[in-house]
Amino acid sequence: MIERVSSSPVRDLLALIDRPEVISFAGGLPAPELFDLDGLRAAFHQALCEPVGRRNLQYAPTEGNPELRALVAARMTGRGLPTTAADLLITTGSQQALTLVVTALLGPGAVVAVEEPTYLAALQCFRMAGARVVPVAGDEHGMIPEALEEVVRTERPTLLYLVPTFANPTGRTLPAERRAAIAALATAHDLWVVEDDPYGELRYRGSPIPALAIGAPDHVIHLGSFSKIGAPGLRLGWLRAPAALLRTLVIVKQAADLHTSTIDQAAAAIYLAATDLDAHVESLRTAYRARRDAMIAALPSTTPPGATWTDPDGGMFVWVTLPGGVDTAVLLSDALAHDVAYVPGAAFHATTPDHATLRLSFTTNTPEVITTGLARLAPVLRG
Ligand code: PMP
């Protein structure tokens, strides 16, 4: 295991951005000023009052708080993915859900198919399990089903990992037809699919697209999270899986941490029951939409001619590709000297890094600060 776990020069560089003068587009963080501090404080207060407070500080069943599971199930059903409390396991963030799925499904040498680029910490998780990660070709609309079919035939993956909606790091969204085609392939080839969906509610344009899980209910493990619509410090996520696999995942979670924090789950259940979460999410959408717009508006004057970038319908990220043979990891120290930060794109690639790419997050800065930060980045990227 030790040899499969390493730090990276980029991580070491990004550790330097904790200076207040740096405008950071690096972290994939929700905006802290938009956390519902009053609502969450009230929920925690109530969760710690007599008589429920004592139960909420006790050990609890691995599956999770029954009220929270019912509330999450109702929300998922309302968003178009019919779900009951019994379909759900509450997890310590969706990151833990990924670990549980990997532990349950992947032996050493197993093959995992992914989009390229994809979520860095998912790649880490697959690699630590000793899995072989195989990229599937995609385009500006995400994974190409025909390319997946080829990979399924030649590599026989056990698992496909996808962030179909507002992906990290690209911001791309997989269209409905491709979801249906991938769901059909999963069913035909008995392929497990992880549909990782932490960003789906953060839509700033267009209409929701049905979840992949609808097309292949027996093969899709759908992951959700409170991190981007609530607050990530709560470490609350959930997974929806077919019944037999769910039973295994409950046992794996029991071995991992017995259960997710009882008090956090209780507070979240009280919060969800008492709050108009739709209204809160709408206020996030309004703020983030303006931040995305500011970033997209500034990119033509930030980047050199020939650069391209995604214009996401939602989520937190814009993915930039620079022309020529530049290495954005090398440019990062220059950017930090200009008091601005981003994440170089290479590490998001499973196999063949594209060094001319970078990820910009637009959520944690106001439109004015985004404009200032990108003006600082312009001389770095334009040379
Ligand atoms: N999946 C993706 C695609 C993510 O971007 C993140 C967080 N950045 C996670 C999972 C983990 O989220 P959580 O806080 O729910 O563990």
Tab-separated table of C-alpha atoms and ligand atoms in Angstrom:
chain	number	residue	atom	x	y	z
A	1	MET	CA	0.000	0.000	0.000
A	2	ILE	CA	2.695	2.505	1.020
A	3	GLU	CA	4.203	2.500	-2.462
A	4	ARG	CA	0.767	3.287	-3.939
A	5	VAL	CA	0.359	6.427	-1.795
A	6	SER	CA	2.379	9.475	-2.760
A	7	SER	CA	2.322	13.235	-2.470
A	8	SER	CA	2.882	15.427	-5.512
A	9	PRO	CA	4.853	18.578	-6.314
A	10	VAL	CA	1.573	20.298	-7.262
A	11	ARG	CA	0.028	19.484	-3.892
A	12	ASP	CA	3.135	20.856	-2.198
A	13	LEU	CA	2.892	24.060	-4.274
A	14	LEU	CA	-0.812	24.482	-3.594
A	15	ALA	CA	-0.080	24.216	0.125
A	16	LEU	CA	1.523	27.631	-0.344
A	17	ILE	CA	-1.715	29.377	-1.360
A	18	ASP	CA	-2.827	29.940	2.194
A	19	ARG	CA	-1.611	33.529	1.967
A	20	PRO	CA	-4.535	35.989	2.246
A	21	GLU	CA	-3.383	37.955	-0.793
A	22	VAL	CA	-3.742	34.936	-3.110
A	23	ILE	CA	-6.957	34.729	-5.135
A	24	SER	CA	-7.491	31.004	-5.410
A	25	PHE	CA	-9.405	29.247	-8.165
A	26	ALA	CA	-7.821	25.988	-6.995
A	27	GLY	CA	-9.988	24.511	-4.248
A	28	GLY	CA	-13.170	22.659	-5.141
A	29	LEU	CA	-14.955	24.310	-2.243
A	30	PRO	CA	-18.463	25.671	-1.783
A	31	ALA	CA	-18.665	29.333	-0.704
A	32	PRO	CA	-18.610	29.489	3.125
A	33	GLU	CA	-20.539	32.785	3.265
A	34	LEU	CA	-23.475	30.909	1.695
A	35	PHE	CA	-23.611	28.178	4.364
A	36	ASP	CA	-26.904	28.354	6.256
A	37	LEU	CA	-25.225	28.930	9.604
A	38	ASP	CA	-28.424	29.975	11.423
A	39	GLY	CA	-30.422	27.009	10.146
A	40	LEU	CA	-27.681	24.494	10.944
A	41	ARG	CA	-27.025	26.025	14.384
A	42	ALA	CA	-30.720	25.740	15.245
A	43	ALA	CA	-30.796	22.132	14.004
A	44	PHE	CA	-27.760	21.135	16.077
A	45	HIS	CA	-29.237	22.885	19.112
A	46	GLN	CA	-32.479	20.945	18.759
A	47	ALA	CA	-30.620	17.679	18.133
A	48	LEU	CA	-28.770	18.131	21.435
A	49	CYS	CA	-31.820	18.936	23.600
A	50	GLU	CA	-33.507	16.504	25.976
A	51	PRO	CA	-34.768	13.856	25.424
A	52	VAL	CA	-33.513	13.166	21.874
A	53	GLY	CA	-30.059	14.578	22.613
A	54	ARG	CA	-29.047	11.468	24.524
A	55	ARG	CA	-30.137	9.163	21.704
A	56	ASN	CA	-28.352	11.436	19.210
A	57	LEU	CA	-25.067	10.962	21.032
A	58	GLN	CA	-25.377	7.173	21.161
A	59	TYR	CA	-24.170	4.456	18.769
A	60	ALA	CA	-26.695	3.871	15.996
A	61	PRO	CA	-27.471	1.475	13.112
A	62	THR	CA	-24.963	1.376	10.245
A	63	GLU	CA	-27.586	2.121	7.562
A	64	GLY	CA	-28.125	5.600	8.956
A	65	ASN	CA	-30.714	7.756	10.700
A	66	PRO	CA	-34.180	6.561	9.522
A	67	GLU	CA	-35.610	10.109	9.285
A	68	LEU	CA	-32.622	11.311	7.294
A	69	ARG	CA	-32.854	8.343	4.919
A	70	ALA	CA	-36.561	9.028	4.380
A	71	LEU	CA	-35.957	12.740	3.758
A	72	VAL	CA	-33.111	12.065	1.312
A	73	ALA	CA	-35.213	9.419	-0.466
A	74	ALA	CA	-38.087	11.885	-0.829
A	75	ARG	CA	-35.740	14.513	-2.234
A	76	MET	CA	-34.243	12.076	-4.751
A	77	THR	CA	-37.717	10.928	-5.774
A	78	GLY	CA	-38.745	14.555	-6.220
A	79	ARG	CA	-35.736	15.073	-8.466
A	80	GLY	CA	-36.849	12.209	-10.713
A	81	LEU	CA	-35.065	9.148	-9.287
A	82	PRO	CA	-37.685	7.075	-7.410
A	83	THR	CA	-36.040	6.040	-4.131
A	84	THR	CA	-37.147	4.647	-0.778
A	85	ALA	CA	-35.326	4.881	2.546
A	86	ALA	CA	-34.532	1.167	2.238
A	87	ASP	CA	-32.535	1.832	-0.962
A	88	LEU	CA	-30.135	4.157	0.874
A	89	LEU	CA	-27.030	3.930	3.022
A	90	ILE	CA	-25.880	7.142	4.722
A	91	THR	CA	-22.128	7.594	4.300
A	92	THR	CA	-19.439	9.847	5.749
A	93	GLY	CA	-19.398	12.030	2.626
A	94	SER	CA	-19.668	10.526	-0.827
A	95	GLN	CA	-15.909	10.020	-0.667
A	96	GLN	CA	-16.555	7.224	1.826
A	97	ALA	CA	-19.205	5.783	-0.477
A	98	LEU	CA	-16.508	5.461	-3.144
A	99	THR	CA	-14.203	3.644	-0.721
A	100	LEU	CA	-16.979	1.267	0.315
A	101	VAL	CA	-17.866	0.432	-3.285
A	102	VAL	CA	-14.207	-0.159	-4.127
A	103	THR	CA	-13.779	-2.438	-1.098
A	104	ALA	CA	-16.918	-4.399	-1.936
A	105	LEU	CA	-16.373	-4.793	-5.677
A	106	LEU	CA	-12.699	-4.569	-6.595
A	107	GLY	CA	-10.011	-7.143	-5.966
A	108	PRO	CA	-6.362	-6.391	-6.783
A	109	GLY	CA	-5.878	-6.210	-10.545
A	110	ALA	CA	-9.542	-5.429	-11.217
A	111	VAL	CA	-10.179	-2.962	-14.030
A	112	VAL	CA	-12.019	0.331	-13.565
A	113	ALA	CA	-13.118	2.347	-16.602
A	114	VAL	CA	-13.209	6.137	-16.218
A	115	GLU	CA	-13.690	9.354	-18.140
A	116	GLU	CA	-10.461	11.188	-18.842
A	117	PRO	CA	-9.941	13.579	-17.135
A	118	THR	CA	-11.855	12.631	-13.989
A	119	TYR	CA	-12.123	13.263	-10.237
A	120	LEU	CA	-8.672	12.996	-8.716
A	121	ALA	CA	-9.647	11.437	-5.393
A	122	ALA	CA	-11.623	8.710	-7.195
A	123	LEU	CA	-8.497	7.819	-9.172
A	124	GLN	CA	-6.563	7.724	-5.892
A	125	CYS	CA	-9.146	5.444	-4.353
A	126	PHE	CA	-9.030	2.990	-7.305
A	127	ARG	CA	-5.234	2.977	-7.341
A	128	MET	CA	-4.957	2.355	-3.605
A	129	ALA	CA	-7.160	-0.701	-4.071
A	130	GLY	CA	-4.663	-2.000	-6.627
A	131	ALA	CA	-7.115	-1.627	-9.497
A	132	ARG	CA	-6.022	-0.900	-13.058
A	133	VAL	CA	-7.641	2.293	-14.344
A	134	VAL	CA	-8.541	2.385	-18.035
A	135	PRO	CA	-9.682	5.631	-19.695
A	136	VAL	CA	-12.609	5.764	-22.097
A	137	ALA	CA	-12.531	8.335	-24.883
A	138	GLY	CA	-14.853	11.308	-24.585
A	139	ASP	CA	-15.583	14.638	-26.240
A	140	GLU	CA	-17.148	17.929	-25.178
A	141	HIS	CA	-20.310	16.012	-24.185
A	142	GLY	CA	-18.466	13.494	-22.013
A	143	MET	CA	-17.953	9.765	-22.456
A	144	ILE	CA	-18.608	8.270	-25.909
A	145	PRO	CA	-20.738	5.092	-25.543
A	146	GLU	CA	-19.097	3.389	-28.548
A	147	ALA	CA	-15.684	3.904	-26.960
A	148	LEU	CA	-16.998	2.389	-23.733
A	149	GLU	CA	-18.322	-0.623	-25.640
A	150	GLU	CA	-14.839	-1.177	-27.079
A	151	VAL	CA	-13.226	-0.899	-23.626
A	152	VAL	CA	-15.798	-3.304	-22.170
A	153	ARG	CA	-14.996	-5.828	-24.910
A	154	THR	CA	-11.217	-5.557	-24.698
A	155	GLU	CA	-10.573	-4.792	-21.002
A	156	ARG	CA	-13.526	-6.413	-19.208
A	157	PRO	CA	-13.833	-3.740	-16.480
A	158	THR	CA	-15.699	-4.590	-13.267
A	159	LEU	CA	-16.683	-0.985	-12.686
A	160	LEU	CA	-17.318	2.203	-14.620
A	161	TYR	CA	-16.893	5.459	-12.673
A	162	LEU	CA	-18.697	8.541	-13.998
A	163	VAL	CA	-19.587	12.063	-12.875
A	164	PRO	CA	-22.314	12.520	-15.505
A	165	THR	CA	-23.581	15.933	-14.358
A	166	PHE	CA	-21.296	19.004	-14.145
A	167	ALA	CA	-18.214	16.826	-13.869
A	168	ASN	CA	-15.171	17.474	-11.769
A	169	PRO	CA	-12.852	18.710	-13.301
A	170	THR	CA	-14.430	19.597	-16.668
A	171	GLY	CA	-17.921	20.850	-15.824
A	172	ARG	CA	-19.263	18.682	-18.675
A	173	THR	CA	-22.673	17.009	-18.635
A	174	LEU	CA	-23.486	13.715	-20.325
A	175	PRO	CA	-26.583	14.042	-22.567
A	176	ALA	CA	-29.663	11.856	-22.020
A	177	GLU	CA	-29.062	9.663	-25.097
A	178	ARG	CA	-25.539	8.799	-23.955
A	179	ARG	CA	-26.802	8.017	-20.452
A	180	ALA	CA	-29.354	5.644	-21.931
A	181	ALA	CA	-26.732	3.998	-24.158
A	182	ILE	CA	-24.293	3.564	-21.246
A	183	ALA	CA	-27.082	2.190	-19.031
A	184	ALA	CA	-27.969	-0.339	-21.751
A	185	LEU	CA	-24.304	-1.390	-22.041
A	186	ALA	CA	-24.032	-1.809	-18.269
A	187	THR	CA	-27.063	-4.081	-18.225
A	188	ALA	CA	-25.990	-6.082	-21.286
A	189	HIS	CA	-22.417	-6.645	-20.024
A	190	ASP	CA	-23.145	-6.905	-16.308
A	191	LEU	CA	-20.983	-3.855	-15.584
A	192	TRP	CA	-21.248	-1.947	-12.290
A	193	VAL	CA	-21.547	1.812	-12.729
A	194	VAL	CA	-20.850	4.441	-10.065
A	195	GLU	CA	-22.877	7.540	-10.884
A	196	ASP	CA	-21.220	10.166	-8.688
A	197	ASP	CA	-23.576	13.137	-8.416
A	198	PRO	CA	-22.450	15.750	-5.874
A	199	TYR	CA	-23.168	18.698	-8.198
A	200	GLY	CA	-26.475	17.800	-9.894
A	201	GLU	CA	-28.598	20.304	-7.951
A	202	LEU	CA	-26.283	23.204	-8.820
A	203	ARG	CA	-27.783	23.852	-12.263
A	204	TYR	CA	-27.573	27.415	-13.608
A	205	ARG	CA	-29.032	26.832	-17.079
A	206	GLY	CA	-31.166	24.261	-18.942
A	207	SER	CA	-33.322	21.436	-17.570
A	208	PRO	CA	-32.354	18.451	-15.421
A	209	ILE	CA	-31.372	15.248	-17.245
A	210	PRO	CA	-32.630	11.889	-15.926
A	211	ALA	CA	-30.109	10.038	-13.751
A	212	LEU	CA	-28.218	7.149	-15.311
A	213	ALA	CA	-29.564	4.951	-12.515
A	214	ILE	CA	-33.035	5.120	-14.073
A	215	GLY	CA	-31.846	3.207	-17.147
A	216	ALA	CA	-29.970	0.455	-15.274
A	217	PRO	CA	-31.422	0.172	-11.764
A	218	ASP	CA	-29.708	-3.179	-11.100
A	219	HIS	CA	-26.247	-1.963	-12.079
A	220	VAL	CA	-25.923	1.662	-10.998
A	221	ILE	CA	-24.703	2.813	-7.605
A	222	HIS	CA	-25.821	6.433	-7.330
A	223	LEU	CA	-23.857	8.664	-4.928
A	224	GLY	CA	-25.238	11.864	-3.440
A	225	SER	CA	-23.794	14.403	-1.038
A	226	PHE	CA	-24.788	17.158	1.334
A	227	SER	CA	-21.411	18.845	0.774
A	228	LYS	CA	-22.332	21.213	-2.057
A	229	ILE	CA	-25.971	21.976	-1.149
A	230	GLY	CA	-25.432	22.018	2.626
A	231	ALA	CA	-21.884	22.082	3.965
A	232	PRO	CA	-18.959	19.697	3.413
A	233	GLY	CA	-17.751	19.830	7.021
A	234	LEU	CA	-20.772	17.750	7.992
A	235	ARG	CA	-19.281	14.876	5.960
A	236	LEU	CA	-22.719	13.571	5.001
A	237	GLY	CA	-23.363	11.646	1.824
A	238	TRP	CA	-25.494	8.737	0.736
A	239	LEU	CA	-25.494	5.904	-1.735
A	240	ARG	CA	-28.395	4.246	-3.505
A	241	ALA	CA	-27.671	0.704	-4.611
A	242	PRO	CA	-29.515	-2.481	-5.633
A	243	ALA	CA	-30.652	-4.437	-2.547
A	244	ALA	CA	-28.117	-7.305	-2.587
A	245	LEU	CA	-25.142	-4.989	-3.059
A	246	LEU	CA	-26.512	-2.593	-0.448
A	247	ARG	CA	-26.475	-5.404	2.123
A	248	THR	CA	-22.777	-6.004	1.380
A	249	LEU	CA	-21.994	-2.286	1.495
A	250	VAL	CA	-23.631	-2.013	4.935
A	251	ILE	CA	-21.296	-4.744	6.213
A	252	VAL	CA	-18.283	-3.027	4.633
A	253	LYS	CA	-19.267	0.260	6.255
A	254	GLN	CA	-19.724	-1.441	9.605
A	255	ALA	CA	-16.128	-2.594	9.369
A	256	ALA	CA	-14.998	0.885	8.312
A	257	ASP	CA	-16.611	3.141	10.941
A	258	LEU	CA	-19.739	1.425	12.398
A	259	HIS	CA	-21.872	4.371	11.262
A	260	THR	CA	-21.716	8.014	10.242
A	261	SER	CA	-21.815	10.523	13.134
A	262	THR	CA	-25.187	10.137	14.875
A	263	ILE	CA	-25.412	13.769	15.944
A	264	ASP	CA	-24.554	15.101	12.479
A	265	GLN	CA	-27.187	12.868	10.895
A	266	ALA	CA	-29.797	13.899	13.453
A	267	ALA	CA	-29.041	17.583	12.927
A	268	ALA	CA	-29.218	17.144	9.146
A	269	ALA	CA	-32.584	15.381	9.461
A	270	ILE	CA	-33.959	18.187	11.647
A	271	TYR	CA	-32.512	20.756	9.250
A	272	LEU	CA	-33.999	19.115	6.147
A	273	ALA	CA	-37.412	18.774	7.804
A	274	ALA	CA	-37.443	22.403	8.970
A	275	THR	CA	-35.811	24.173	6.035
A	276	ASP	CA	-36.932	25.043	2.545
A	277	LEU	CA	-33.850	23.469	0.981
A	278	ASP	CA	-35.148	24.282	-2.498
A	279	ALA	CA	-35.035	27.973	-1.611
A	280	HIS	CA	-31.525	27.615	-0.187
A	281	VAL	CA	-30.322	25.772	-3.312
A	282	GLU	CA	-31.947	28.468	-5.458
A	283	SER	CA	-29.915	31.129	-3.624
A	284	LEU	CA	-26.745	29.094	-4.234
A	285	ARG	CA	-27.665	28.853	-7.909
A	286	THR	CA	-28.170	32.599	-8.180
A	287	ALA	CA	-24.802	33.374	-6.581
A	288	TYR	CA	-22.826	30.695	-8.443
A	289	ARG	CA	-24.433	31.534	-11.801
A	290	ALA	CA	-23.112	35.107	-11.535
A	291	ARG	CA	-19.655	33.772	-10.576
A	292	ARG	CA	-19.592	31.381	-13.531
A	293	ASP	CA	-20.688	34.196	-15.832
A	294	ALA	CA	-17.895	36.460	-14.547
A	295	MET	CA	-15.329	33.747	-15.176
A	296	ILE	CA	-16.571	32.926	-18.668
A	297	ALA	CA	-16.692	36.634	-19.554
A	298	ALA	CA	-13.069	37.171	-18.470
A	299	LEU	CA	-11.515	34.090	-20.078
A	300	PRO	CA	-11.060	35.549	-23.605
A	301	SER	CA	-8.768	38.235	-22.178
A	302	THR	CA	-7.103	35.811	-19.712
A	303	THR	CA	-5.999	33.142	-22.161
A	304	PRO	CA	-3.810	33.208	-25.285
A	305	PRO	CA	-5.333	32.880	-28.774
A	306	GLY	CA	-6.189	29.246	-29.490
A	307	ALA	CA	-7.115	28.385	-25.889
A	308	THR	CA	-10.438	26.617	-25.294
A	309	TRP	CA	-12.568	26.192	-22.183
A	310	THR	CA	-15.789	24.570	-21.066
A	311	ASP	CA	-18.862	26.707	-20.334
A	312	PRO	CA	-20.618	24.546	-17.727
A	313	ASP	CA	-24.395	24.480	-17.229
A	314	GLY	CA	-23.778	23.968	-13.506
A	315	GLY	CA	-21.388	22.761	-10.842
A	316	MET	CA	-18.178	24.488	-9.798
A	317	PHE	CA	-15.546	24.140	-12.512
A	318	VAL	CA	-14.273	25.498	-15.805
A	319	TRP	CA	-11.671	23.413	-17.629
A	320	VAL	CA	-9.165	25.311	-19.760
A	321	THR	CA	-6.922	23.897	-22.484
A	322	LEU	CA	-4.012	26.078	-23.599
A	323	PRO	CA	-2.483	25.893	-27.064
A	324	GLY	CA	1.064	24.696	-27.715
A	325	GLY	CA	3.312	22.635	-25.520
A	326	VAL	CA	2.911	24.572	-22.265
A	327	ASP	CA	2.937	22.830	-18.899
A	328	THR	CA	0.470	24.408	-16.476
A	329	ALA	CA	2.293	22.797	-13.510
A	330	VAL	CA	5.381	24.828	-14.464
A	331	LEU	CA	3.292	28.000	-14.901
A	332	LEU	CA	1.780	27.556	-11.433
A	333	SER	CA	4.776	28.996	-9.565
A	334	ASP	CA	4.567	32.077	-11.817
A	335	ALA	CA	0.839	32.302	-11.062
A	336	LEU	CA	1.527	32.101	-7.323
A	337	ALA	CA	4.088	34.889	-7.716
A	338	HIS	CA	1.189	36.922	-9.188
A	339	ASP	CA	-0.973	35.946	-6.167
A	340	VAL	CA	-3.385	33.744	-8.089
A	341	ALA	CA	-3.821	29.940	-8.045
A	342	TYR	CA	-5.432	27.136	-10.082
A	343	VAL	CA	-5.021	23.375	-10.307
A	344	PRO	CA	-2.840	22.064	-13.163
A	345	GLY	CA	-4.820	19.488	-15.147
A	346	ALA	CA	-2.335	16.627	-15.505
A	347	ALA	CA	-3.241	14.828	-12.260
A	348	PHE	CA	-6.881	14.439	-13.307
A	349	HIS	CA	-5.839	12.123	-16.137
A	350	ALA	CA	-5.816	8.392	-15.498
A	351	THR	CA	-3.110	7.494	-17.986
A	352	THR	CA	-2.052	10.167	-20.476
A	353	PRO	CA	-1.689	13.561	-18.790
A	354	ASP	CA	-2.510	16.637	-20.833
A	355	HIS	CA	-0.088	19.163	-19.347
A	356	ALA	CA	-1.678	22.107	-21.168
A	357	THR	CA	-4.891	21.890	-19.116
A	358	LEU	CA	-5.978	23.546	-15.879
A	359	ARG	CA	-9.034	23.597	-13.616
A	360	LEU	CA	-10.572	26.834	-12.393
A	361	SER	CA	-13.179	26.809	-9.650
A	362	PHE	CA	-15.568	29.782	-9.686
A	363	THR	CA	-17.563	29.183	-6.500
A	364	THR	CA	-15.529	30.740	-3.685
A	365	ASN	CA	-14.905	34.204	-5.153
A	366	THR	CA	-17.345	37.012	-5.930
A	367	PRO	CA	-17.656	38.139	-9.571
A	368	GLU	CA	-15.474	41.200	-8.816
A	369	VAL	CA	-12.711	39.083	-7.257
A	370	ILE	CA	-12.923	36.596	-10.132
A	371	THR	CA	-12.343	39.433	-12.605
A	372	THR	CA	-9.360	40.684	-10.563
A	373	GLY	CA	-7.895	37.193	-10.182
A	374	LEU	CA	-8.167	36.394	-13.863
A	375	ALA	CA	-6.537	39.739	-14.734
A	376	ARG	CA	-3.592	38.572	-12.578
A	377	LEU	CA	-3.554	35.229	-14.395
A	378	ALA	CA	-3.585	36.772	-17.884
A	379	PRO	CA	0.142	37.668	-18.094
A	380	VAL	CA	1.012	34.183	-16.782
A	381	LEU	CA	-1.038	32.314	-19.370
A	382	ARG	CA	-0.502	34.737	-22.262
A	383	GLY	CA	3.260	34.787	-21.724
B	1	PMP	N1	-17.114	13.120	-5.981
B	1	PMP	C1	-16.754	14.209	-6.656
B	1	PMP	C2	-16.852	14.211	-8.139
B	1	PMP	C3	-16.305	15.341	-5.971
B	1	PMP	O1	-15.922	16.424	-6.670
B	1	PMP	C4	-16.234	15.318	-4.555
B	1	PMP	C5	-15.767	16.486	-3.722
B	1	PMP	N2	-15.034	17.448	-4.291
B	1	PMP	C6	-16.608	14.146	-3.910
B	1	PMP	C7	-17.050	13.074	-4.642
B	1	PMP	C8	-16.528	14.006	-2.413
B	1	PMP	O2	-17.531	14.705	-1.809
B	1	PMP	P1	-17.968	14.514	-0.296
B	1	PMP	O3	-17.700	15.799	0.384
B	1	PMP	O4	-19.419	14.176	-0.358
B	1	PMP	O5	-17.170	13.388	0.277
